Coordinates of C-alpha atoms in Angstrom, one line a residue:
X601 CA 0.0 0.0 0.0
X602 CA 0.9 3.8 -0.4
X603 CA 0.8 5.3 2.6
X604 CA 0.4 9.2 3.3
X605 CA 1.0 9.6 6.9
X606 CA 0.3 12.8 8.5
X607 CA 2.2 13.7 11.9
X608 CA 0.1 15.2 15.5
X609 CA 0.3 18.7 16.5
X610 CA 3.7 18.1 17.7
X611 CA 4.9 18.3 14.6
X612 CA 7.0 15.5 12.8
X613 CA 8.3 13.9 15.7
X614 CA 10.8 10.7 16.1
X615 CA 7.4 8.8 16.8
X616 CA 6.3 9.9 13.7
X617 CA 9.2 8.4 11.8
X618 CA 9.4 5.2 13.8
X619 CA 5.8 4.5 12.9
X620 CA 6.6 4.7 9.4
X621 CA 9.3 2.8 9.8
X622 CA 7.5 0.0 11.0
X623 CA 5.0 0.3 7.8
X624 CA 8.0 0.0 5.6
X625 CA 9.5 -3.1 6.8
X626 CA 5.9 -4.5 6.7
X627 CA 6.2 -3.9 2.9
X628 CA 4.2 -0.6 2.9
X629 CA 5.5 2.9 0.6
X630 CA 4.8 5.3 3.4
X631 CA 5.5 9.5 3.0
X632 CA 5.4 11.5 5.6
X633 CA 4.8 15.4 5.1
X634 CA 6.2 18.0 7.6
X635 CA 3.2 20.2 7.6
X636 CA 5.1 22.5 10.6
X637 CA 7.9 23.3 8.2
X638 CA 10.5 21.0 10.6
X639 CA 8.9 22.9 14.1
X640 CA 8.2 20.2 16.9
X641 CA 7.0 20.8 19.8
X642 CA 7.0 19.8 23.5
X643 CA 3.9 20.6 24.8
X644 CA 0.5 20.0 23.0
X645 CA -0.5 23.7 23.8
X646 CA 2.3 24.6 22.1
X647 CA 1.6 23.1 19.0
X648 CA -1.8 24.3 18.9
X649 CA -1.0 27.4 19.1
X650 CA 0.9 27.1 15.9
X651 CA -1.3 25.0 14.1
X652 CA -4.0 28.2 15.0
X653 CA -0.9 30.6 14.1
X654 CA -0.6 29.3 11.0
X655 CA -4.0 28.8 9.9
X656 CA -6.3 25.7 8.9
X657 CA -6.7 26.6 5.8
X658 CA -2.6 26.9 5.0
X659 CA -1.9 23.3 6.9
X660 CA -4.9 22.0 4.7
X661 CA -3.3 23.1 1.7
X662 CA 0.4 22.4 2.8
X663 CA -1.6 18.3 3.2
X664 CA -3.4 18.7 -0.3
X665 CA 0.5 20.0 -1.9
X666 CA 2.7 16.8 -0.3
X667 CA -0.4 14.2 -1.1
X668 CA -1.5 15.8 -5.1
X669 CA 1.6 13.7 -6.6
X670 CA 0.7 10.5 -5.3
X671 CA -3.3 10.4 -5.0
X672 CA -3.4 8.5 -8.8
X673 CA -1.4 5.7 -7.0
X674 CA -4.7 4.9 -4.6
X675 CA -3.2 6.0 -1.4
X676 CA -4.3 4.9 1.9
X677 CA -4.2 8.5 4.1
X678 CA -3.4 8.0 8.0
X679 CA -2.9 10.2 10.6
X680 CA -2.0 11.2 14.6
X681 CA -4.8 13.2 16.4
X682 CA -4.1 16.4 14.2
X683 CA -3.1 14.4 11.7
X684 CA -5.1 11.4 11.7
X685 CA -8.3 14.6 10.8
X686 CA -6.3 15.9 8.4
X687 CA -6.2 12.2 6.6
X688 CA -9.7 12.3 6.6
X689 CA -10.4 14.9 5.6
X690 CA -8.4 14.3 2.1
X691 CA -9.2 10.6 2.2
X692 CA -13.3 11.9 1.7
X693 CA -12.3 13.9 -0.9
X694 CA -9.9 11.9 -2.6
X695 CA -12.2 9.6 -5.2
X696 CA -8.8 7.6 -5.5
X697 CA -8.6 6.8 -1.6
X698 CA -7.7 3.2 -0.6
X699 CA -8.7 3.5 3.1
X700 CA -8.6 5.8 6.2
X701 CA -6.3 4.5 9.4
X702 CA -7.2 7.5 12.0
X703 CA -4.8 7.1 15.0
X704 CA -6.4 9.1 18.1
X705 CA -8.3 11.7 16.1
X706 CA -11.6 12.4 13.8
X707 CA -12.7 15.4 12.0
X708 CA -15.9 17.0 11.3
X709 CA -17.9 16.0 8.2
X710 CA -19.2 17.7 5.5
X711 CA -22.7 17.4 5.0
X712 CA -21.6 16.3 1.5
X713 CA -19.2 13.6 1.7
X714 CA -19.6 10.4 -0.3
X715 CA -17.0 7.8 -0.5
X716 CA -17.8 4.2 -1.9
X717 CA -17.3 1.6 1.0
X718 CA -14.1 3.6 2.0
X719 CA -12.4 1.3 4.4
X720 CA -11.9 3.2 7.7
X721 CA -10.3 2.2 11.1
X722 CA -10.3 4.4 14.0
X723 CA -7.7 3.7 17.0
X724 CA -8.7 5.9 19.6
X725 CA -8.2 5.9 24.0
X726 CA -11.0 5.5 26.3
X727 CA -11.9 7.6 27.3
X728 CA -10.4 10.6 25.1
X729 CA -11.0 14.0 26.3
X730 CA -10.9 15.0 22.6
X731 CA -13.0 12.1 21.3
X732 CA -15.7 12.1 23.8
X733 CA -17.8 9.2 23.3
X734 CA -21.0 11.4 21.9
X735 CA -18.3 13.0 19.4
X736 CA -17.6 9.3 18.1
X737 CA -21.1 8.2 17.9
X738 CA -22.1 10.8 15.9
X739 CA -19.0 10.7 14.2
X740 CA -19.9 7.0 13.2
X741 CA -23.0 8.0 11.8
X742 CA -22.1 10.7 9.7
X743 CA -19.0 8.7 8.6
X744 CA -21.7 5.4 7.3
X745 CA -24.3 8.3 5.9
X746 CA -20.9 9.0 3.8
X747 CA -20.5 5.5 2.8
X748 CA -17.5 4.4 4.8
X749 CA -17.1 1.2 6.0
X750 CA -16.0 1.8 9.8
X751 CA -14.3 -0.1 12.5
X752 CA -14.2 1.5 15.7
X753 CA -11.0 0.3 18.0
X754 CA -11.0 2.0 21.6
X755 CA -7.9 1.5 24.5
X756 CA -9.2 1.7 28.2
X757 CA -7.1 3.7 30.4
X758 CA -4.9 4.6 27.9
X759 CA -3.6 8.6 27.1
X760 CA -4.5 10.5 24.0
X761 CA -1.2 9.9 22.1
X762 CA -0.3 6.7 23.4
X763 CA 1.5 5.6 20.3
X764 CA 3.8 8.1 20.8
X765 CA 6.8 6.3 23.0
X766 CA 8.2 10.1 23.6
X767 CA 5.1 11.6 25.2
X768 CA 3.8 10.7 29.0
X769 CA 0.6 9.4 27.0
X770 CA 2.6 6.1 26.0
X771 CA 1.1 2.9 26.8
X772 CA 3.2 0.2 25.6
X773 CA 0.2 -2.6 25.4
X774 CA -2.4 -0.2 23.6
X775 CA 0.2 0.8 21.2
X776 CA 1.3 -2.8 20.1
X777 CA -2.4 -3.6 20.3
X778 CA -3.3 -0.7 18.0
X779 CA -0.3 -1.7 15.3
X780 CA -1.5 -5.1 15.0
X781 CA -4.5 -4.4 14.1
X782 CA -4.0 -1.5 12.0
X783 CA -1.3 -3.7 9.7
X784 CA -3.8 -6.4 9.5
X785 CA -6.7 -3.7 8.2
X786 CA -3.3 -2.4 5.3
X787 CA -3.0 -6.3 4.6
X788 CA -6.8 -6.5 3.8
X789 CA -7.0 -3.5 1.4

């Protein structure tokens, strides 16, 4: 699979490139954008505060830019909280999509949206405080009025970012949990 994988608001982080990693050597093409122009941050504040600094509108468009050159390929469009919306956001407007891996983050949804039995899977904690669990039913909804074809994964006790072995979310057994499921789902498309 070709895999456009979009970093958290703490920018492009060692995480990040680990993750990918781990998609290569399971035989995956994976790209991962630096929509913070190489800024990382330390605090999630902090990287909010850019992200609102520079605008959604600019990081959308900086997303559409590094994705445009591979979309004809079928790419599968993935994502870390930030990130993971920003995949889906171009994976429901992308009619050459492959599937939708969100990693600890949703987006809103237009109204309009229609994808053809999009595959999507959703890793997410329980609880999240930004995926509250009346966000991710609606959220389902809306994402099967589209026409995606959702799975739902959720991690009890576990932080927002716990994939993220730098961050004091972490949790070890959620995040191998979540990666063996999420290459099985790339193995099925």
């Amino acid at each position: 699979m070709n895999i456009m994988l979009f970093h958290s608001t703490y920018g492009l982080r060692p995480a990040v490139r680990a993750s990918a990693d781990r998609l290569r050597a399971a035989g995956h093409q994976v790209w991962t954008p630096d929509l913070f122009d190489g800024r990382t941050f330390d605090t999630v504040e902090e990287g909010m505060a850019f992200k609102e600094e520079t605008g959604k509108e600019e990081l959308l468009k900086r997303a559409v830019l590094a994705a445009a050159p591979y979309s004809e390929r079928g790419l599968v469009y993935a994502g870390f909280s930030f990130g993971a919306a920003t995949a889906q956001t171009l994976a429901l407007g992308d009619s050459n999509a492959h599937g939708l891996l969100l990693l600890h983050g949703t987006s809103d949804i237009a109204p309009s949206a229609s994808v053809d039995e999009l595959p999507v899977q959703l890793h997410v904690a329980e609880p999240d405080p930004f995926e509250t669990d009346d966000w991710l039913s609606a959220w389902y909804l809306q994402m099967g009025r589209a026409g995606a074809d959702v799975e739902i994964y959720r991690y009890p006790g576990a932080g927002h970012l716990y994939t993220d072995l730098g961050l004091p979310d972490y949790d070890e057994e959620a995040a191998e949990a979540t990666w063996r499921v999420a290459l099985g789902f790339l193995d099925s498309l």
